[in-house]
XYZ file of C-alpha atoms in Angstrom:
555
model
C 4.482 9.714 -5.479
C 8.566 9.923 -5.139
C 9.717 13.128 -7.359
C 10.165 12.059 -10.835
C 14.226 12.645 -11.551
C 14.541 14.740 -14.855
C 14.885 12.353 -17.590
C 13.779 12.353 -21.251
C 10.661 9.997 -22.049
C 10.872 8.708 -25.431
C 9.485 5.411 -27.303
C 12.978 4.609 -28.710
C 14.181 4.347 -25.018
C 12.159 0.865 -25.024
C 15.573 -0.999 -26.607
C 17.618 0.482 -23.638
C 14.865 -0.035 -21.051
C 15.176 -3.824 -22.435
C 19.039 -4.082 -21.552
C 18.278 -2.401 -18.516
C 15.678 -5.146 -17.494
C 18.496 -8.042 -18.031
C 20.978 -6.393 -16.336
C 18.936 -6.165 -13.714
C 17.865 -10.184 -13.814
C 21.850 -10.444 -13.849
C 21.974 -8.625 -10.781
C 19.023 -10.518 -8.861
C 20.555 -13.806 -9.697
C 24.204 -12.436 -7.874
C 21.865 -11.762 -5.013
C 20.485 -14.969 -4.702
C 21.086 -18.870 -5.432
C 17.278 -19.449 -6.571
C 17.417 -19.581 -10.294
C 16.366 -16.042 -12.560
C 12.764 -16.120 -12.971
C 11.663 -16.342 -16.847
C 9.342 -14.103 -18.551
C 5.682 -14.119 -17.946
C 3.542 -15.581 -19.815
C 1.605 -13.260 -22.137
C 4.888 -10.651 -23.158
C 8.245 -9.857 -22.432
C 10.089 -7.253 -20.449
C 9.265 -4.899 -23.317
C 5.089 -4.955 -22.723
C 3.171 -5.865 -20.083
C 0.587 -9.028 -20.352
C -3.219 -7.805 -19.919
C -6.471 -9.322 -19.480
C -5.154 -12.118 -17.336
C -4.175 -12.941 -13.947
C -1.022 -12.332 -12.574
C 1.432 -15.697 -13.074
C 1.497 -18.121 -10.281
C 4.615 -18.164 -7.930
C 7.065 -21.141 -8.925
C 10.645 -22.148 -8.904
C 11.392 -20.185 -11.264
C 9.726 -16.962 -9.942
C 10.080 -17.935 -6.540
C 8.465 -14.489 -5.086
C 5.719 -13.899 -7.066
C 2.816 -13.086 -4.544
C -0.179 -15.519 -4.222
C -2.705 -13.176 -2.301
C -1.531 -10.117 -3.630
C -2.026 -7.337 -6.693
C 1.409 -7.336 -8.714
C 1.818 -6.888 -12.141
C 2.323 -10.212 -14.984
C 5.480 -7.950 -15.165
C 7.355 -4.811 -14.896
C 7.122 -2.091 -12.333
C 4.298 -0.932 -10.087
C 4.401 1.448 -7.063
C 1.931 3.703 -5.583
C -2.037 2.622 -5.958
C -3.986 5.445 -8.247
C -7.450 6.033 -8.481
C -9.183 3.335 -6.518
C -13.013 2.827 -6.965
C -15.749 0.735 -6.633
C -18.022 0.282 -9.462
C -20.812 -1.890 -10.566
C -19.384 -4.651 -8.416
C -16.075 -4.381 -9.627
C -13.040 -3.243 -7.552
C -10.426 -1.003 -9.702
C -7.092 -0.681 -8.715
C -5.457 1.753 -11.177
C -1.288 2.273 -10.128
C 2.073 3.577 -10.772
C 3.514 1.455 -13.793
C 6.455 1.612 -15.821
C 5.393 -0.212 -19.002
C 8.277 -0.641 -20.552
C 11.019 -2.538 -17.677
C 10.752 -3.627 -14.036
C 12.493 -0.453 -12.437
C 10.990 3.064 -11.819
C 10.548 5.345 -14.707
C 8.316 5.921 -17.491
C 5.592 6.373 -14.814
C 1.709 5.385 -16.294
C -1.398 4.325 -14.617
C -1.750 0.443 -14.876
C -5.016 -1.281 -14.338
C -6.191 -3.980 -12.913
C -9.618 -5.315 -11.389
C -10.759 -7.813 -9.089
C -14.485 -8.430 -7.320
C -12.914 -10.233 -4.335
C -9.407 -7.896 -3.524
C -7.798 -10.744 -3.598
C -7.810 -12.239 -6.976
C -6.664 -9.490 -9.742
C -7.028 -9.344 -13.587
C -4.250 -7.027 -15.437
C -6.362 -4.619 -17.792
C -4.576 -2.734 -20.685
C -2.754 0.699 -19.638
C -5.333 3.172 -18.907
C -2.722 6.144 -19.282
C 0.414 6.143 -20.702
C 2.966 8.545 -20.382
C 4.805 10.677 -23.220
C 7.946 12.744 -23.456
C 5.594 15.813 -22.296
C 3.916 14.805 -19.931
C 4.194 11.287 -17.269
C 1.347 10.318 -15.482
C 1.648 9.974 -11.840
C -0.686 9.449 -8.773
C -4.037 10.655 -8.488
C -7.966 9.611 -7.561
C -10.861 8.641 -9.446
C -14.207 10.336 -8.468
C -17.897 8.258 -9.912
C -19.580 11.706 -11.172
C -22.688 10.534 -10.726
C -24.517 13.753 -11.421
C -22.656 14.932 -14.309
C -21.655 17.749 -12.384
C -18.273 17.904 -14.680
C -20.539 17.969 -17.916
C -18.186 15.653 -18.769
C -20.669 12.491 -20.267
C -24.713 12.846 -19.928
C -27.210 12.344 -17.116
C -27.669 8.730 -18.643
C -23.783 7.787 -18.840
C -21.898 10.028 -15.588
C -18.322 9.798 -15.997
C -15.653 8.326 -14.200
C -12.935 11.251 -13.259
C -9.869 10.726 -12.788
C -7.831 13.517 -10.912
C -4.158 12.955 -11.719
C -0.340 14.533 -11.094
C 0.983 16.016 -14.849
C 4.782 15.774 -14.422
C 5.899 18.068 -17.252
C 8.683 17.192 -19.691
C 10.298 18.978 -22.891
C 7.118 20.650 -24.592
C 4.642 20.165 -21.710
C 1.907 22.673 -20.679
C 3.979 23.864 -17.757
C 7.782 24.069 -17.340
C 9.957 20.981 -17.705
C 9.476 19.651 -14.001
C 6.784 20.932 -12.963
C 3.740 19.487 -11.338
C 0.514 20.395 -11.841
C -3.298 18.542 -11.359
C -5.260 17.246 -14.546
C -8.253 15.737 -15.461
C -9.258 12.551 -17.752
C -12.321 10.925 -17.679
C -14.118 7.280 -18.561
C -17.639 6.558 -20.097
C -17.040 3.016 -20.185
C -16.535 2.028 -16.665
C -12.858 2.695 -16.545
C -11.714 0.633 -19.835
C -10.595 3.717 -22.076
C -9.927 7.868 -20.756
C -9.668 10.769 -22.490
C -7.621 13.785 -20.978
C -9.506 16.866 -20.592
C -8.398 19.645 -23.199
C -8.245 21.930 -20.158
C -5.388 20.661 -18.175
C -3.843 21.581 -16.252
C -7.051 22.488 -13.937
C -4.801 23.653 -10.951
C -1.352 24.801 -10.740
C 0.610 26.901 -8.655
C 2.403 30.216 -9.075
C 4.791 29.963 -9.560
C 4.662 26.590 -10.748
C 6.386 23.746 -8.131
C 8.261 20.843 -8.931
C 6.605 19.227 -5.915
C 3.034 19.762 -6.169
C 1.533 16.243 -6.355
C -0.969 13.221 -5.453
C -4.633 14.368 -5.371
C -7.020 12.372 -3.917
C -10.907 13.731 -3.688
C -13.215 13.578 -0.619
C -16.989 14.569 -0.641
C -18.176 17.415 1.612
C -21.700 16.930 2.478
C -22.604 20.255 4.354
C -20.926 22.218 2.004
C -22.021 20.286 -1.162
C -18.516 20.506 -2.765
C -15.737 17.730 -3.107
C -12.112 18.832 -1.284
C -9.251 17.870 -2.737
C -6.241 16.946 -0.559
C -2.630 17.661 -2.290
C 0.704 18.198 -1.371
C 3.976 20.311 -1.745
C 6.022 17.637 -0.880
C 9.335 19.153 -0.014
C 7.851 21.870 2.468
C 5.619 19.180 4.102
C 2.473 20.981 3.636
C -1.065 19.464 2.955
C -2.956 22.108 0.750
C -6.863 21.494 0.245
C -9.000 23.240 -2.518
C -12.798 22.782 -3.154
C -14.771 22.371 -6.355
C -18.627 21.974 -7.403
C -17.509 20.056 -10.640
C -14.291 18.498 -10.352
C -12.857 21.108 -12.919
C -12.445 24.195 -11.419
C -10.561 24.456 -7.710
C -10.313 27.250 -5.291
C -8.023 26.976 -2.929
C -9.129 26.684 0.867
C -6.068 26.051 3.288
C -2.909 24.494 4.109
C -1.917 21.475 7.017
C 1.323 21.617 8.093
C 3.863 21.934 11.335
C 2.549 18.860 12.981
C 4.236 14.804 12.998
C 6.862 13.688 11.614
C 8.802 15.873 9.145
C 12.000 13.971 8.019
C 11.210 13.587 4.386
C 8.488 13.703 1.744
C 5.150 14.535 2.890
C 3.207 12.576 -0.327
C -0.597 10.689 -0.707
C -2.766 12.782 1.542
C -6.283 11.800 2.282
C -8.894 13.240 4.134
C -12.022 11.153 5.246
C -14.708 11.234 7.773
C -14.944 8.403 10.070
C -17.591 7.135 12.889
C -15.697 6.405 16.363
C -16.443 3.055 17.425
C -19.084 2.694 20.291
C -18.838 6.957 19.977
C -22.839 7.002 19.585
C -22.729 8.694 16.838
C -19.343 10.555 17.238
C -17.543 11.512 14.163
C -13.970 12.406 13.484
C -12.125 13.532 10.417
C -8.472 11.771 9.853
C -5.830 13.034 7.726
C -3.404 10.053 6.395
C -0.146 10.634 4.928
C 3.156 9.161 3.689
C 6.207 10.510 4.262
C 10.103 9.172 3.148
C 12.205 8.914 4.407
C 11.575 9.492 8.279
C 9.098 6.503 8.774
C 8.466 4.629 11.848
C 10.671 1.374 10.681
C 13.019 3.710 8.499
C 12.779 4.808 5.105
C 9.165 5.231 4.134
C 6.287 5.214 6.024
C 2.582 6.217 7.064
C 1.579 8.435 9.694
C -1.549 9.861 10.534
C -3.725 12.828 12.506
C -7.399 12.726 13.933
C -9.014 16.109 14.172
C -11.699 18.242 12.747
C -12.864 19.889 9.522
C -14.763 22.471 9.579
C -14.907 22.513 5.680
C -12.303 24.949 4.730
C -9.121 23.872 7.555
C -8.619 20.516 8.832
C -6.892 20.871 12.693
C -5.311 17.893 14.474
C -6.126 16.932 17.868
C -2.854 15.913 20.490
C -0.859 15.384 17.544
C 3.140 15.403 17.694
C 4.902 17.915 17.227
C 7.998 18.275 14.481
C 11.042 17.588 16.414
C 9.418 14.895 18.887
C 10.467 11.176 18.979
C 9.365 9.069 15.842
C 7.380 7.210 18.651
C 5.121 10.156 19.597
C 3.613 10.027 15.882
C 0.795 8.246 15.122
C 1.476 5.500 12.614
C -0.729 3.271 10.226
C 2.266 0.398 9.989
C 5.077 -0.239 12.254
C 6.958 -2.312 9.305
C 9.036 -1.259 6.759
C 6.959 -1.979 3.331
C 3.462 -0.179 3.645
C 3.691 3.178 1.464
C 1.339 5.478 -0.312
C -2.192 3.953 0.731
C -5.531 5.380 0.001
C -8.952 4.376 0.555
C -11.425 2.630 -2.207
C -13.685 5.187 -3.319
C -17.382 3.719 -3.096
C -16.118 0.243 -1.282
C -19.176 -1.518 0.185
C -19.332 -2.325 3.688
C -19.718 1.100 5.581
C -15.669 1.301 6.728
C -13.107 2.813 4.576
C -10.927 0.056 2.752
C -7.404 1.093 1.960
C -4.648 -0.249 -0.509
C -0.872 0.416 -0.227
C 1.876 -0.137 -1.732
C 4.263 -2.987 -0.416
C 7.630 -1.226 -0.500
C 10.039 0.975 0.859
C 12.039 3.447 -1.182
C 15.174 2.796 0.748
C 15.353 -0.293 -1.533
C 12.715 -0.812 -3.520
C 14.573 -0.597 -6.868
C 16.912 -3.085 -6.050
C 14.820 -5.956 -4.802
C 15.531 -9.150 -6.659
C 12.611 -10.089 -8.154
C 12.081 -10.473 -12.061
C 10.266 -9.791 -14.770
C 8.059 -7.691 -12.231
C 9.304 -5.392 -9.093
C 6.427 -4.151 -6.790
C 3.047 -5.432 -5.111
C 0.133 -3.931 -3.239
C -0.763 -4.990 0.570
C -3.419 -6.750 1.673
C -6.468 -4.630 1.560
C -7.427 -3.458 4.935
C -10.295 -2.023 6.666
C -10.057 1.138 8.970
C -11.601 1.578 12.315
C -11.490 4.601 14.551
C -11.200 4.068 18.283
C -10.986 5.869 20.924
C -8.035 5.086 23.589
C -6.974 7.477 26.261
C -6.348 10.750 24.880
C -6.196 10.093 21.266
C -8.158 8.281 19.046
C -6.438 5.452 17.177
C -6.957 3.918 13.646
C -7.065 0.431 13.732
C -6.592 -2.041 10.788
C -8.047 -5.542 9.825
C -8.018 -7.117 6.773
C -10.867 -5.951 4.622
C -13.930 -7.837 4.505
C -14.130 -8.896 1.059
C -10.515 -10.069 1.155
C -10.923 -11.950 4.237
C -13.894 -13.609 3.023
C -11.882 -14.624 -0.121
C -8.998 -15.978 1.595
C -11.298 -18.185 3.799
C -13.838 -19.429 1.211
C -14.543 -23.201 2.294
C -15.256 -23.680 -1.421
C -11.117 -23.174 -2.228
C -9.758 -23.467 0.869
C -8.654 -25.918 3.915
C -8.615 -25.359 7.568
C -6.234 -27.107 9.899
C -5.824 -26.883 13.461
C -2.564 -27.453 16.107
C -2.602 -26.691 20.006
C 0.352 -27.635 21.588
C 3.002 -25.880 24.287
C 6.734 -25.604 24.117
C 9.213 -25.478 26.586
C 12.438 -23.705 26.104
C 12.485 -25.211 22.777
C 11.409 -24.890 18.867
C 8.954 -27.453 18.028
C 8.001 -27.970 14.131
C 4.062 -27.359 13.174
C 3.969 -30.380 10.331
C 3.018 -30.285 6.670
C -0.310 -28.414 7.537
C 1.263 -24.832 8.298
C 4.259 -25.683 5.574
C 3.353 -23.522 2.993
C 4.588 -20.327 1.007
C 0.748 -18.758 1.596
C -1.560 -18.918 4.447
C -3.571 -17.164 6.816
C -2.818 -17.714 10.399
C -4.762 -17.247 13.619
C -2.445 -17.464 16.277
C -3.493 -17.029 20.391
C -0.061 -17.187 22.313
C -0.278 -17.800 26.066
C 3.046 -16.169 27.220
C 2.269 -15.983 30.883
C 5.484 -18.389 31.849
C 7.695 -17.471 28.975
C 10.084 -14.925 28.477
C 9.888 -15.089 24.656
C 7.737 -16.917 22.411
C 6.645 -16.814 18.615
C 6.725 -18.547 15.546
C 9.052 -19.230 12.389
C 7.479 -19.312 9.022
C 9.466 -20.149 5.740
C 12.105 -21.786 7.505
C 14.524 -24.193 6.127
C 14.732 -27.762 6.664
C 17.886 -27.053 8.771
C 16.633 -24.726 11.185
C 18.661 -21.794 10.340
C 16.578 -19.788 8.047
C 13.341 -18.278 8.787
C 10.869 -15.542 9.218
C 10.997 -14.830 12.864
C 7.671 -13.658 15.013
C 7.734 -12.881 18.266
C 6.532 -11.603 21.547
C 8.987 -10.392 24.422
C 6.826 -10.392 27.381
C 9.049 -8.091 29.788
C 8.902 -5.816 26.992
C 5.508 -6.182 25.594
C 7.003 -5.888 22.244
C 6.273 -7.914 18.822
C 8.728 -8.140 16.466
C 9.022 -9.403 12.795
C 12.520 -10.307 12.034
C 13.518 -10.838 8.401
C 17.258 -10.634 9.414
C 17.800 -14.606 8.654
C 14.406 -15.201 6.223
C 16.232 -15.221 2.612
C 18.105 -12.697 0.469
C 18.887 -9.648 1.888
C 22.381 -8.605 0.493
C 20.840 -6.587 -2.581
C 20.767 -3.580 -0.323
C 22.468 -2.015 2.470
C 19.416 -0.191 3.411
C 17.183 -3.579 4.098
C 16.755 -3.454 7.565
C 16.916 -6.274 9.583
C 13.366 -6.385 11.814
C 10.510 -4.373 12.877
C 8.766 -4.013 16.069
C 5.850 -2.282 18.215
C 4.789 -2.200 21.812
C 1.806 -4.385 21.621
C 0.349 -4.858 25.872
C -0.470 -8.250 26.792
C -4.364 -8.883 27.150
C -5.071 -11.852 30.271
C -1.444 -13.223 29.299
C -1.979 -13.733 25.846
C -1.324 -12.094 22.382
C -3.465 -12.975 19.425
C -2.412 -12.455 16.183
C -4.143 -12.882 12.159
C -0.774 -13.393 10.327
C -1.165 -13.029 6.057
C 2.178 -14.866 4.672
C 2.357 -14.871 1.133
C 5.336 -15.956 -1.364
C 7.838 -13.067 -0.546
C 5.669 -10.940 2.478
C 4.258 -10.797 5.932
C 1.474 -8.845 7.426
C 0.927 -9.229 10.998
C -2.544 -7.888 12.807
C -2.762 -7.956 16.117
C -6.290 -9.017 17.169
C -7.662 -5.505 18.138
C -5.770 -4.273 14.729
C -4.101 -1.886 16.417
C -0.651 -2.670 15.925
C -0.052 -4.123 12.028
C 3.391 -5.034 10.786
C 3.849 -5.669 7.443
C 7.754 -6.679 5.470
C 8.785 -8.085 2.454
C 11.363 -10.865 2.066
C 12.784 -13.340 -0.073
C 13.186 -16.957 1.127
C 14.553 -19.608 -1.015
C 11.414 -21.538 -2.625
C 12.244 -24.870 -0.662
C 11.566 -23.133 2.492
C 8.357 -23.752 3.655
C 8.454 -25.382 7.029
C 6.913 -23.684 10.286
C 7.767 -24.255 13.840
C 6.876 -22.788 17.503
C 9.329 -21.584 19.825
C 9.646 -20.220 23.767
C 12.281 -19.322 25.916
C 12.500 -18.671 29.612
C 9.812 -21.053 30.311
C 6.499 -22.655 28.521
C 4.229 -21.006 26.389
C 0.759 -22.474 24.641
C -0.131 -21.957 21.034
C -3.256 -22.190 19.669
C -3.300 -21.887 16.033
C -5.580 -22.467 12.636
C -4.010 -22.076 9.207
C -5.938 -21.753 6.013
C -4.770 -22.156 2.784
C -5.885 -22.593 -0.356
C -5.997 -26.099 -1.836
C -3.687 -27.390 -3.846
């Protein structure tokens, strides 16, 4: 959670916020010839529509995601309080109820049964002049260890960061960890009277982002937090979620070119490891990410109940390629797992944004979305363990449901040319499974969201000599809203039998490219023209063969 600028929070600001929203809309229209988006049904820029799915993309709102969580209007960033309970996924998130820019931080709330289709709920916890509500986590307190519920109605307990303003419990600008609880399955929340439950002495302006893990051998919860500007993860333990004792610090490894944020410690089975388990620390950094600006690194090692120790970790000052990254694109940040998610593997939800330009992107009246939830596995590869990612099973099932989707396939060989893929692949939102045989070509790939004249499009390519997968958004649409909107991102991907196998989720204004083994993901946002829906395959330096399948929602 990015540190809050020191500015007052007052209800009277709503009118001023509305004026700012209008100015942002004017700026967006200067960035693109696409008409400005009109306010969504159910509200204006001064409020948030609730109890309904976000509107579908349209010519007046061309970049609205169709397969990703976003608010009907107004700003969202980091996911918070991710929990699966009673058959429902709950996503809380950083949200500005009053405008589509960062500020007045509160917890927004959406629910889903399949991780693709989301229903927006009323704001769960709204910030005040004395306390903004920053990032945090939710724990189902099934045994009522906190005493905040009853044995028959145990609470959901939220641990969140309080960022204090005038009249707060700590000096203005200070950050500390607080508790709220719900006795009605996350519908309403009550703040604990003893807040904050954890602060530093002296108070810190950068102590934030609690995430909770149950440590079974010790029968206690472990909280990971950060002192963001010191690049330190601090670990604490508790048996009741209210009283916390210090365990240890984790620092001195990995990329340290910016703030450390949103840490999480989780235990995972090693795939094919015959019962071997390892502990993983995932951690966001801003700036200093592998693709520039925001990014997410991780460390694999051991946790003894007190201290986490990373194995074979990069050292501070090493090249960024020596660190281990969850995503090699520019737009995956602040991800954390969904507590209680079914399936036995961690399910991760991240913000699809980058602080280099997030507040300048030309969408209105909404700004910000989440990436597709992804399932994590831990693989033993060489001298290191690696996290691999795939689309979470529930989301993959929803995207490929034969009752609501249609499947089209195409096989072709392309030699030193670009070949259109036809109308079956010409859509704004689709799931593409691609196998590319590039043994005879120097470079090959796909162009998506292409213009009729072929001059614009998102280019996904593979270079055989360098064995590099690249996502190039430099000609994919509007980009002049920020000089930091980087043109392309790439990662090393070894060939297997002369082939590259990809799963590509394309949405109205985003792409997520997964290698088949999940070892590399590249997630990027981009802002194409509404009418650019073409698709093509291309090769250079010889022939390349393609086996393609697209799955898309029926019209």
